[in-house]
Short mmCIF file of C-alpha atoms in Angstrom, two decimals:
data_model
loop_
_atom_site.label_atom_id
_atom_site.label_comp_id
_atom_site.label_asym_id
_atom_site.label_seq_id
_atom_site.Cartn_x
_atom_site.Cartn_y
_atom_site.Cartn_z
CA MET A 8 29.26 11.21 3.95
CA ARG A 9 27.47 9.24 1.28
CA SER A 10 28.01 10.44 -2.26
CA ARG A 11 25.07 11.70 -4.29
CA ALA A 12 24.86 10.18 -7.76
CA ARG A 13 23.16 12.32 -10.35
CA HIS A 14 22.66 12.26 -14.06
CA THR A 15 20.48 14.14 -16.47
CA ALA A 16 16.94 12.85 -16.91
CA LEU A 17 16.14 11.53 -20.37
CA ALA A 18 13.12 12.82 -22.24
CA LEU A 19 10.62 10.11 -23.17
CA SER A 20 7.73 10.01 -25.53
CA ALA A 21 4.28 9.56 -23.95
CA ALA A 22 2.84 8.10 -27.15
CA ALA A 23 0.40 5.20 -26.92
CA VAL A 24 1.95 1.82 -27.54
CA ALA A 25 0.72 -1.28 -29.28
CA PRO A 26 0.13 -4.66 -27.59
CA LEU A 27 3.21 -6.83 -27.14
CA ALA A 28 4.13 -10.10 -28.73
CA LEU A 29 5.65 -12.60 -26.31
CA ALA A 30 7.95 -15.43 -27.29
CA ALA A 31 10.33 -17.79 -25.53
CA ALA A 32 13.94 -16.60 -25.44
CA PRO A 33 16.25 -19.39 -26.58
CA ALA A 34 19.36 -18.18 -24.70
CA GLU A 35 18.34 -19.57 -21.28
CA ALA A 36 16.20 -22.41 -19.97
CA SER A 37 12.64 -21.19 -20.30
CA PRO A 38 9.09 -22.50 -20.61
CA ALA A 39 7.36 -21.84 -23.88
CA VAL A 40 5.50 -18.52 -23.79
CA SER A 41 2.39 -17.88 -25.81
CA PRO A 42 2.55 -15.08 -28.39
CA ALA A 43 -0.42 -13.46 -26.60
CA VAL A 44 -0.23 -10.62 -24.08
CA SER A 45 -0.56 -13.13 -21.22
CA SER A 46 1.05 -16.56 -21.11
CA ALA A 47 -1.18 -19.41 -20.02
CA ARG A 48 1.81 -21.51 -18.94
CA ALA A 49 3.52 -21.08 -15.57
CA ILE A 50 7.14 -20.14 -15.00
CA ASN A 51 8.87 -21.85 -12.06
CA VAL A 52 11.96 -20.24 -10.55
CA HIS A 53 13.95 -22.52 -8.22
CA ARG A 54 16.52 -21.84 -5.53
CA GLY A 55 19.87 -22.79 -7.01
CA GLY A 56 18.27 -23.40 -10.39
CA PRO A 57 18.82 -21.65 -13.72
CA ALA A 58 17.30 -18.29 -14.49
CA ARG A 59 14.09 -18.40 -16.51
CA SER A 60 13.46 -16.00 -19.34
CA PHE A 61 11.07 -15.03 -22.08
CA SER A 62 11.04 -12.40 -24.82
CA PHE A 63 8.51 -9.75 -25.76
CA THR A 64 8.34 -7.30 -28.64
CA ALA A 65 7.34 -3.69 -28.05
CA GLY A 66 5.63 -2.14 -31.03
CA ARG A 67 6.65 1.33 -29.81
CA ALA A 68 8.86 2.78 -27.09
CA GLY A 69 7.18 3.28 -23.74
CA GLU A 70 6.54 2.03 -20.22
CA ALA A 71 5.97 -1.69 -19.67
CA LEU A 72 4.24 -3.71 -16.96
CA ILE A 73 4.68 -7.37 -16.05
CA GLY A 74 1.84 -9.31 -14.48
CA PHE A 75 1.42 -12.82 -13.07
CA THR A 76 -0.18 -14.84 -10.32
CA ALA A 77 2.62 -15.51 -7.83
CA SER A 78 2.93 -18.23 -5.20
CA ALA A 79 5.80 -19.80 -3.24
CA PRO A 80 5.21 -23.27 -1.76
CA GLY A 81 6.19 -23.48 1.91
CA VAL A 82 6.17 -19.71 2.36
CA SER A 83 4.05 -17.78 4.89
CA TRP A 84 4.51 -14.17 6.00
CA ALA A 85 3.24 -15.33 9.41
CA ARG A 86 6.17 -17.69 10.13
CA LYS A 87 9.73 -16.75 11.02
CA GLY A 88 12.12 -18.40 8.60
CA ALA A 89 9.39 -18.78 5.97
CA GLU A 90 8.46 -15.14 5.37
CA SER A 91 8.93 -14.85 1.62
CA ALA A 92 10.66 -15.84 -1.56
CA VAL A 93 12.28 -13.11 -3.64
CA VAL A 94 12.48 -13.06 -7.43
CA SER A 95 14.85 -10.67 -9.19
CA ILE A 96 13.53 -9.38 -12.53
CA ALA A 97 15.80 -8.00 -15.24
CA VAL A 98 15.09 -6.59 -18.69
CA ASP A 99 17.84 -7.05 -21.27
CA GLY A 100 20.27 -7.89 -18.47
CA ARG A 101 19.45 -4.81 -16.34
CA HIS A 102 17.99 -5.39 -12.88
CA VAL A 103 14.74 -3.40 -12.79
CA THR A 104 12.66 -4.71 -9.89
CA ASP A 105 12.28 -7.39 -7.25
CA LEU A 106 9.18 -9.34 -6.32
CA VAL A 107 8.63 -10.37 -2.69
CA VAL A 108 6.25 -13.35 -2.62
CA PRO A 109 4.85 -13.67 0.93
CA SER A 110 2.46 -16.59 0.48
CA SER A 111 1.96 -20.07 -0.92
CA ASP A 112 -1.50 -18.96 -2.08
CA PRO A 113 -1.64 -17.75 -5.71
CA THR A 114 -1.87 -13.94 -5.65
CA PRO A 115 -2.29 -11.59 -8.64
CA ARG A 116 0.64 -9.17 -8.82
CA SER A 117 1.69 -6.44 -11.24
CA LEU A 118 5.03 -4.63 -11.43
CA ALA A 119 6.57 -2.00 -13.68
CA LEU A 120 9.51 -2.77 -15.94
CA GLY A 121 10.31 0.85 -16.74
CA HIS A 122 10.98 2.37 -20.14
CA VAL A 123 11.70 0.03 -23.05
CA ALA A 124 12.65 0.89 -26.60
CA ARG A 125 10.78 -0.34 -29.64
CA GLY A 126 11.74 -3.87 -30.56
CA ARG A 127 12.49 -7.21 -28.95
CA HIS A 128 13.41 -7.52 -25.26
CA LYS A 129 14.22 -10.33 -22.85
CA VAL A 130 12.84 -10.62 -19.32
CA THR A 131 14.95 -12.73 -16.96
CA LEU A 132 13.73 -14.05 -13.60
CA ARG A 133 16.08 -15.39 -10.92
CA PHE A 134 15.55 -16.78 -7.43
CA ALA A 135 17.19 -14.06 -5.33
CA LYS A 136 19.09 -13.60 -2.11
CA GLY A 137 16.94 -12.46 0.78
CA SER A 138 14.54 -15.37 0.35
CA ALA A 139 13.61 -17.14 3.59
CA PRO A 140 15.25 -20.53 4.37
CA ALA A 141 11.90 -22.31 3.87
CA ALA A 142 11.52 -20.92 0.34
CA SER A 143 12.62 -23.17 -2.49
CA ARG A 144 10.51 -22.23 -5.50
CA VAL A 145 8.32 -19.47 -6.93
CA ARG A 146 5.54 -20.22 -9.38
CA LEU A 147 4.47 -17.40 -11.70
CA ALA A 148 1.30 -18.33 -13.58
CA ARG A 149 -0.15 -16.43 -16.53
CA THR A 150 2.99 -14.33 -16.90
CA GLY A 151 2.79 -11.56 -19.45
CA VAL A 152 3.98 -8.07 -20.36
CA ARG A 153 1.77 -5.19 -21.48
CA MET A 154 2.15 -1.50 -22.25
CA PRO A 155 -1.16 0.21 -21.41
CA ALA A 156 -1.61 3.19 -23.70
CA ALA A 157 -3.90 5.10 -21.32
CA ASP A 158 -1.41 4.98 -18.43
CA GLN A 159 1.85 5.92 -20.14
CA ARG A 160 2.16 9.37 -18.54
CA VAL A 161 1.48 8.05 -15.05
CA LEU A 162 3.95 5.18 -15.49
CA ARG A 163 6.61 7.43 -17.00
CA TYR A 164 7.28 9.37 -13.77
CA ALA A 165 6.68 6.63 -11.21
CA PRO A 166 9.51 6.30 -8.67
CA VAL A 167 11.90 3.42 -8.20
CA VAL A 168 11.84 2.46 -4.51
CA VAL A 169 15.14 1.02 -3.28
CA GLY A 170 14.78 -1.28 -0.29
CA ARG A 171 15.57 -0.25 3.28
CA THR A 172 19.01 -1.43 4.38
CA GLY A 173 19.70 0.26 7.72
CA TRP A 174 23.07 1.24 6.22
CA PRO A 175 25.83 0.71 7.21
CA LEU A 176 25.13 -2.07 9.76
CA GLY A 177 21.55 -3.12 9.04
CA ASP A 178 20.08 -6.01 7.07
CA PRO A 179 20.13 -5.05 3.37
CA TYR A 180 17.32 -7.58 2.68
CA GLN A 181 15.00 -6.49 5.49
CA ASN A 182 12.11 -5.67 3.14
CA ALA A 183 11.90 -9.39 2.42
CA THR A 184 10.80 -9.96 6.04
CA THR A 185 9.35 -6.69 7.35
CA ASP A 186 7.63 -3.52 6.09
CA THR A 187 7.60 -4.80 2.53
CA PRO A 188 6.00 -2.58 -0.15
CA LEU A 189 2.79 -4.29 -1.27
CA ILE A 190 0.98 -2.06 -3.78
CA ALA A 191 1.08 1.49 -5.09
CA TRP A 192 -1.20 3.96 -6.82
CA HIS A 193 -1.33 7.49 -8.18
CA GLU A 194 -3.53 10.55 -7.86
CA THR A 195 -3.67 13.65 -10.05
CA ARG A 196 -4.81 17.22 -9.42
CA PRO A 197 -4.55 20.51 -11.36
CA ALA A 198 -1.34 22.51 -10.90
CA ALA A 199 -1.25 26.29 -10.47
CA THR A 200 -0.28 26.71 -14.12
CA PRO A 201 -3.29 26.22 -16.44
CA GLY A 202 -3.03 22.95 -18.36
CA HIS A 203 -0.47 21.48 -15.95
CA GLU A 204 -1.16 18.77 -13.41
CA ILE A 205 0.43 17.25 -10.34
CA ILE A 206 0.92 13.48 -10.27
CA GLU A 207 1.39 12.04 -6.79
CA TYR A 208 2.49 8.46 -6.01
CA SER A 209 1.73 6.52 -2.84
CA VAL A 210 2.73 3.11 -1.49
CA VAL A 211 1.17 0.63 0.93
CA TRP A 212 3.72 -1.15 3.14
CA SER A 213 2.90 -4.26 5.18
CA ASN A 214 3.59 -2.33 8.43
CA GLU A 215 5.92 0.28 9.88
CA ASP A 216 8.56 -0.70 12.41
CA GLY A 217 8.57 2.87 13.73
CA GLY A 218 6.02 5.69 13.88
CA THR A 219 2.43 5.30 15.09
CA ASP A 220 1.96 2.46 17.56
CA THR A 221 -0.14 -0.52 16.53
CA PRO A 222 -3.31 0.10 18.63
CA ALA A 223 -3.46 3.72 17.44
CA LEU A 224 -3.07 2.59 13.82
CA MET A 225 -6.15 0.40 14.15
CA ALA A 226 -8.16 3.16 15.84
CA ARG A 227 -7.12 6.16 13.74
CA TRP A 228 -6.45 4.53 10.37
CA GLY A 229 -8.35 1.24 10.36
CA ARG A 230 -5.37 -0.96 9.52
CA THR A 231 -1.79 -1.77 10.55
CA THR A 232 -0.27 -1.30 7.13
CA ASP A 233 1.64 1.93 6.53
CA ILE A 234 0.38 4.14 3.70
CA GLU A 235 2.47 7.10 2.58
CA TRP A 236 2.74 9.39 -0.42
CA ILE A 237 6.37 9.20 -1.57
CA TYR A 238 6.81 11.39 -4.65
CA ARG A 239 4.96 14.04 -6.64
CA VAL A 240 5.82 15.98 -9.77
CA GLU A 241 4.28 18.61 -12.06
CA VAL A 242 3.86 17.84 -15.74
CA ASP A 243 2.95 20.28 -18.51
CA ALA A 244 0.19 20.08 -21.09
CA LYS A 245 2.40 17.94 -23.36
CA GLY A 246 3.07 15.49 -20.56
CA ASN A 247 6.65 16.58 -19.91
CA ARG A 248 8.09 16.93 -16.43
CA VAL A 249 8.48 20.53 -15.26
CA GLU A 250 12.07 20.81 -14.09
CA GLY A 251 12.55 21.36 -10.37
CA THR A 252 9.01 20.36 -9.35
CA GLY A 253 9.76 16.87 -8.06
CA GLU A 254 9.14 16.48 -4.32
CA TYR A 255 9.34 13.53 -1.95
CA GLN A 256 8.30 12.70 1.61
CA ALA A 257 11.53 12.78 3.61
CA PRO A 258 12.34 11.68 7.19
CA ALA A 259 10.10 13.23 9.86
CA HIS A 260 7.46 13.56 7.10
CA ALA A 261 9.18 16.62 5.66
CA THR A 262 8.51 17.56 2.04
CA LEU A 263 11.79 18.13 0.17
CA LYS A 264 12.78 18.87 -3.41
CA PHE A 265 14.03 15.83 -5.24
CA THR A 266 17.70 16.28 -6.23
CA GLY A 267 18.67 12.65 -6.71
CA LYS A 268 19.22 10.30 -9.61
CA TYR A 269 16.79 9.51 -12.42
CA GLU A 270 16.47 6.37 -14.51
CA ALA A 271 14.91 7.81 -17.65
CA ASP A 272 12.19 9.93 -15.95
CA HIS A 273 11.89 7.64 -12.92
CA PRO A 274 13.27 9.21 -9.73
CA VAL A 275 15.26 6.79 -7.58
CA LEU A 276 14.30 6.96 -3.90
CA GLN A 277 15.18 4.76 -0.95
CA THR A 278 13.11 3.76 2.07
CA CYS A 279 15.45 5.08 4.74
CA THR A 280 13.51 5.25 8.03
CA SER A 281 11.69 2.73 10.20
CA ASN A 282 8.39 4.44 9.31
CA ASN A 283 9.01 4.23 5.55
CA ASN A 284 9.97 7.79 4.71
CA MET A 285 12.20 8.39 1.69
CA CYS A 286 15.71 9.65 0.96
CA ASP A 287 16.94 10.74 -2.46
CA VAL A 288 20.48 9.54 -1.68
CA VAL A 289 20.75 5.78 -2.13
CA THR A 290 23.15 3.73 -0.02
CA PRO A 291 25.84 1.81 -1.93
CA ASP A 292 25.09 -1.69 -3.21
CA SER A 293 21.49 -1.78 -1.99
CA PRO A 294 20.31 -5.16 -3.28
CA LEU A 295 16.50 -4.79 -3.34
CA ARG A 296 14.54 -2.41 -5.53
CA PHE A 297 10.86 -2.15 -6.29
CA MET A 298 8.90 -0.73 -9.22
CA PRO A 299 5.26 -1.30 -8.30
CA ASP A 300 2.46 -0.85 -10.79
CA VAL A 301 1.07 2.63 -10.07
CA THR A 302 -1.80 2.67 -12.57
CA ALA A 303 -4.46 2.19 -9.87
CA THR A 304 -6.14 5.21 -8.32
CA ARG A 305 -9.03 5.89 -5.97
CA PRO A 306 -12.28 7.87 -6.11
CA ALA A 307 -12.01 11.33 -4.55
CA ASP A 308 -14.65 10.47 -1.95
CA ARG A 309 -12.96 7.29 -0.70
CA THR A 310 -10.09 6.69 1.72
CA ARG A 311 -6.59 5.54 0.85
CA GLU A 312 -7.61 2.20 2.35
CA TYR A 313 -9.85 1.80 -0.70
CA VAL A 314 -6.82 0.63 -2.68
CA MET A 315 -6.31 -2.15 -0.12
CA ASP A 316 -9.96 -3.13 -0.47
CA GLN A 317 -9.33 -3.64 -4.19
CA GLN A 318 -6.38 -5.94 -3.37
CA PRO A 319 -7.79 -8.10 -0.54
CA TRP A 320 -4.58 -10.13 -0.10
CA THR A 321 -2.95 -7.05 1.46
CA TYR A 322 -5.11 -7.51 4.58
CA ARG A 323 -3.78 -11.05 5.02
CA VAL A 324 -0.16 -9.91 4.79
CA MET A 325 -0.95 -7.09 7.21
CA ALA A 326 -2.36 -9.50 9.79
CA GLN A 327 0.37 -12.09 9.34
CA GLU A 328 3.11 -9.55 10.05
CA MET A 329 1.40 -8.64 13.31
CA LEU A 330 1.24 -12.32 14.30
CA ARG A 331 4.89 -13.02 13.48
CA GLU A 332 6.10 -9.94 15.30
CA GLY A 333 4.14 -10.83 18.45
CA LYS A 334 1.96 -7.72 18.36
CA ILE A 335 -1.37 -9.54 18.81
CA GLU A 336 -2.94 -10.00 22.25
CA ASN A 337 -3.77 -13.64 23.03
CA PRO A 338 -6.48 -14.20 23.98
CA SER A 339 -8.08 -11.16 22.39
CA ASP A 340 -9.97 -8.91 24.77
CA PRO A 341 -11.93 -5.89 23.46
CA ALA A 342 -11.83 -4.39 26.96
CA THR A 343 -8.08 -3.73 26.62
CA THR A 344 -6.32 -1.28 24.30
CA ALA A 345 -3.95 -3.97 22.99
CA VAL A 346 -4.52 -5.16 19.42
CA GLY A 347 -6.38 -8.44 19.35
CA ASP A 348 -6.92 -10.97 16.61
CA GLN A 349 -7.56 -8.79 13.56
CA ARG A 350 -10.42 -11.07 12.54
CA THR A 351 -12.38 -9.81 15.55
CA TYR A 352 -12.51 -6.21 14.25
CA LEU A 353 -15.19 -4.47 12.25
CA TYR A 354 -13.44 -2.45 9.49
CA VAL A 355 -15.44 0.70 8.70
CA GLU A 356 -15.01 3.61 6.33
CA PHE A 357 -17.08 6.75 6.93
CA ALA A 358 -17.05 10.43 5.95
CA LYS A 359 -17.16 13.44 8.26
CA THR A 360 -16.76 17.20 8.36
CA THR A 361 -15.96 19.57 11.23
CA GLY A 362 -17.72 22.91 11.58
CA ALA A 363 -16.54 26.21 13.01
CA ALA A 364 -15.39 26.41 16.61
CA THR A 365 -17.60 28.29 19.05
CA GLY A 366 -15.06 28.51 21.87
CA THR A 367 -11.55 27.55 22.92
CA GLY A 368 -10.14 24.12 23.60
CA SER A 369 -9.35 21.00 21.60
CA VAL A 370 -11.00 20.05 18.34
CA PRO A 371 -13.49 17.20 18.37
CA GLY A 372 -12.72 13.81 16.92
CA VAL A 373 -15.22 11.16 15.93
CA ALA A 374 -15.11 7.52 16.99
CA LEU A 375 -17.52 4.73 16.12
CA GLY A 376 -19.38 2.61 18.62
CA VAL A 377 -20.98 -0.79 18.16
CA ARG A 378 -23.70 -2.42 20.28
CA LEU A 379 -24.45 -6.14 20.04
CA LYS A 380 -27.88 -7.74 20.25
CA SER A 381 -26.67 -10.00 23.05
CA ASP A 382 -25.93 -7.01 25.35
CA PRO A 383 -27.05 -3.66 23.87
CA SER A 384 -26.08 -1.85 27.07
CA ARG A 385 -22.38 -2.34 26.31
CA LEU A 386 -20.72 -0.03 23.80
CA TYR A 387 -17.57 -1.14 21.97
CA ARG A 388 -15.62 1.95 20.86
CA SER A 389 -13.12 2.32 18.03
CA ASP A 390 -11.04 4.69 20.16
CA HIS A 391 -11.11 2.46 23.28
CA ASP A 392 -12.07 5.67 25.10
CA GLN A 393 -8.64 7.19 24.39
CA PRO A 394 -9.09 10.89 23.40
CA THR A 395 -6.22 10.99 20.89
CA TRP A 396 -7.49 7.85 19.13
CA SER A 397 -10.67 9.50 17.87
CA ILE A 398 -10.41 10.89 14.33
CA ASP A 399 -10.18 14.66 13.90
CA ARG A 400 -9.27 14.80 10.20
CA ASP A 401 -12.12 15.42 7.74
CA GLY A 402 -13.21 13.69 4.58
CA PRO A 403 -13.38 9.93 4.14
CA VAL A 404 -11.70 8.13 7.05
CA ALA A 405 -11.27 4.53 8.21
CA THR A 406 -11.28 2.93 11.63
CA THR A 407 -11.85 -0.43 13.32
CA VAL A 408 -13.95 -1.54 16.27
CA GLU A 409 -12.73 -4.54 18.27
CA LEU A 410 -15.53 -6.96 19.16
CA PRO A 411 -15.72 -10.32 20.94
CA ALA A 412 -14.29 -13.24 18.99
CA GLY A 413 -16.87 -14.87 16.73
CA THR A 414 -19.00 -11.74 16.27
CA LYS A 415 -20.88 -11.77 12.95
CA ALA A 416 -22.73 -9.06 11.05
CA SER A 417 -26.04 -10.54 12.21
CA ASP A 418 -24.98 -10.01 15.86
CA ILE A 419 -24.77 -6.20 15.55
CA ALA A 420 -27.65 -4.17 16.97
CA SER A 421 -26.38 -0.70 15.98
CA VAL A 422 -23.42 1.37 14.80
CA GLU A 423 -23.10 4.83 16.36
CA ALA A 424 -21.03 7.97 15.80
CA LEU A 425 -19.41 9.39 18.94
CA ARG A 426 -18.01 12.94 19.30
CA ARG A 427 -14.93 13.18 21.53
CA PRO A 428 -12.58 16.16 22.06
CA THR A 429 -9.03 15.10 21.30
CA GLY A 430 -7.31 17.00 24.11
CA ILE A 431 -7.91 19.51 26.89
CA GLY A 432 -11.15 21.44 26.68
CA ASP A 433 -13.67 21.52 23.85
CA ASP A 434 -13.83 24.16 21.12
CA GLY A 435 -17.53 23.47 20.60
CA ALA A 436 -17.28 22.73 16.87
CA PRO A 437 -19.91 20.37 15.48
CA ALA A 438 -18.73 17.20 13.76
CA THR A 439 -21.07 15.88 11.08
CA VAL A 440 -20.99 12.34 9.74
CA THR A 441 -22.40 12.11 6.20
CA SER A 442 -21.88 8.51 5.11
CA VAL A 443 -20.74 5.02 5.98
CA ASN A 444 -19.15 3.63 2.84
CA ARG A 445 -18.34 0.08 3.90
CA GLY A 446 -18.02 -2.23 6.86
CA PHE A 447 -16.69 -5.77 6.88
CA PHE A 448 -14.99 -8.46 8.95
CA LEU A 449 -11.98 -10.54 7.92
CA ASP A 450 -12.64 -14.22 7.29
CA ALA A 451 -10.69 -17.16 8.73
CA SER A 452 -7.92 -16.52 6.15
CA TYR A 453 -7.70 -12.80 7.03
CA LEU A 454 -9.38 -11.75 3.79
CA PRO A 455 -12.18 -9.14 3.75
CA GLN A 456 -15.70 -10.51 3.68
CA PRO A 457 -18.35 -8.65 1.68
CA SER A 458 -19.35 -5.29 3.12
CA PHE A 459 -22.68 -5.23 4.94
CA LEU A 460 -22.69 -1.59 6.10
CA ALA A 461 -23.90 1.38 4.07
CA TRP A 462 -25.54 4.62 5.18
CA LYS A 463 -25.97 8.16 3.89
CA GLY A 464 -27.37 11.13 5.75
CA SER A 465 -26.33 13.93 8.08
CA ALA A 466 -25.65 13.19 11.73
CA ALA A 467 -24.50 16.39 13.47
CA LEU A 468 -22.62 15.72 16.72
CA THR A 469 -22.39 18.60 19.20
CA PRO A 470 -21.35 18.99 22.85
CA GLN A 471 -25.03 18.85 23.74
CA ALA A 472 -25.79 15.82 21.51
CA PRO A 473 -22.46 13.95 21.18
CA SER A 474 -23.74 10.68 19.72
CA ALA A 475 -26.05 9.44 16.97
CA VAL A 476 -27.09 6.05 15.65
CA LEU A 477 -25.97 5.68 12.03
CA TRP A 478 -27.08 2.14 11.24
CA ARG A 479 -29.36 -0.59 12.45
CA PRO A 480 -30.03 -3.89 10.66
#
């Protein structure tokens, strides 16, 4: 049985902190770093080369973030043997986080460095094990450290995510080639105790090797990334953690009390399943760890996919993993249920509610249908006419509709909402669509093009009237 390491959490101040002064650290080979919050000069970390370092000065104790534009020449998440380059990041000699760089294209990235004391600190960057054979160098442009005063409470309790290892016989560096954590964010809501709040943290992974199959992900969730909440905690009116309130999403999507190890107030969790659920017991000598920047959030009336929309590069990584893992039908055919080229899909976010049942049977889901000007008699459905692929959850939701290769926004004649019971029978409940928030295609580089879809209204779908046109050009 694996041992459970525990120690007492340290109390931290949530006070606002001043901007940082950056300076080159003389102890190791390092480029000169501007004394501004962001350095205008790039840092290059080479395979087999010396570590690179720079210093920063924290005016007060608190939570720090490091930001840069990262690229790795010769690297592509789409190619086996060239998936990524990994950079290990340490603060004052302590390994705090890793950066997986999946592209040769410069990409803005932001990571947490955890709690730092007031005073001078040294950040050290090393080319790490787990990097693909094709990777030889990582370029980090505009590198800088900051301590955002407004986000200190959110950063203070953010989890450390230890990489998946498949212990004891798996690949300890597998998150450098599959299901890598891309971005994270937080959400807050009032707790039962007046003045207290719940902070919940979620992560977007590039995919999930287990769990929902790929065609159903596209139909029911509008992407092939995996998005999961991983940890939540209650804090009091002074911003202190309420003991015993930490919870995490465990295997089989169970919600369990966190009883693991803390680093300061950061719970240490490990991705321990093929569908990216968490364990609070960490396997020995796990080499990869991630502290994503969690300061982003989303509007209450938007889907979780909204955070991907704000970081368009995540769609490219998503698509490239599907290509490398052979999960894309070639040639693409919208008449089949297999996932085709992800550039042939219309990515739509809409909002819906379900009314009261009037009988017995399955609840209704909603799918979207698209008709093209070239053949308006043919309807392309997001659910591919599979009952369980329509969407029965309410609120803002996302889906995709596969269309013939080369379809453009100007080719679309209409977008329709389609009511479909999800199982045996029909409980008669109406399903009402109230908005379409965005709709876009991916460009040749798998990046989202500007949205061209928007609609607000009330389209009530019933057994007697199961479809409605939401949008026409």
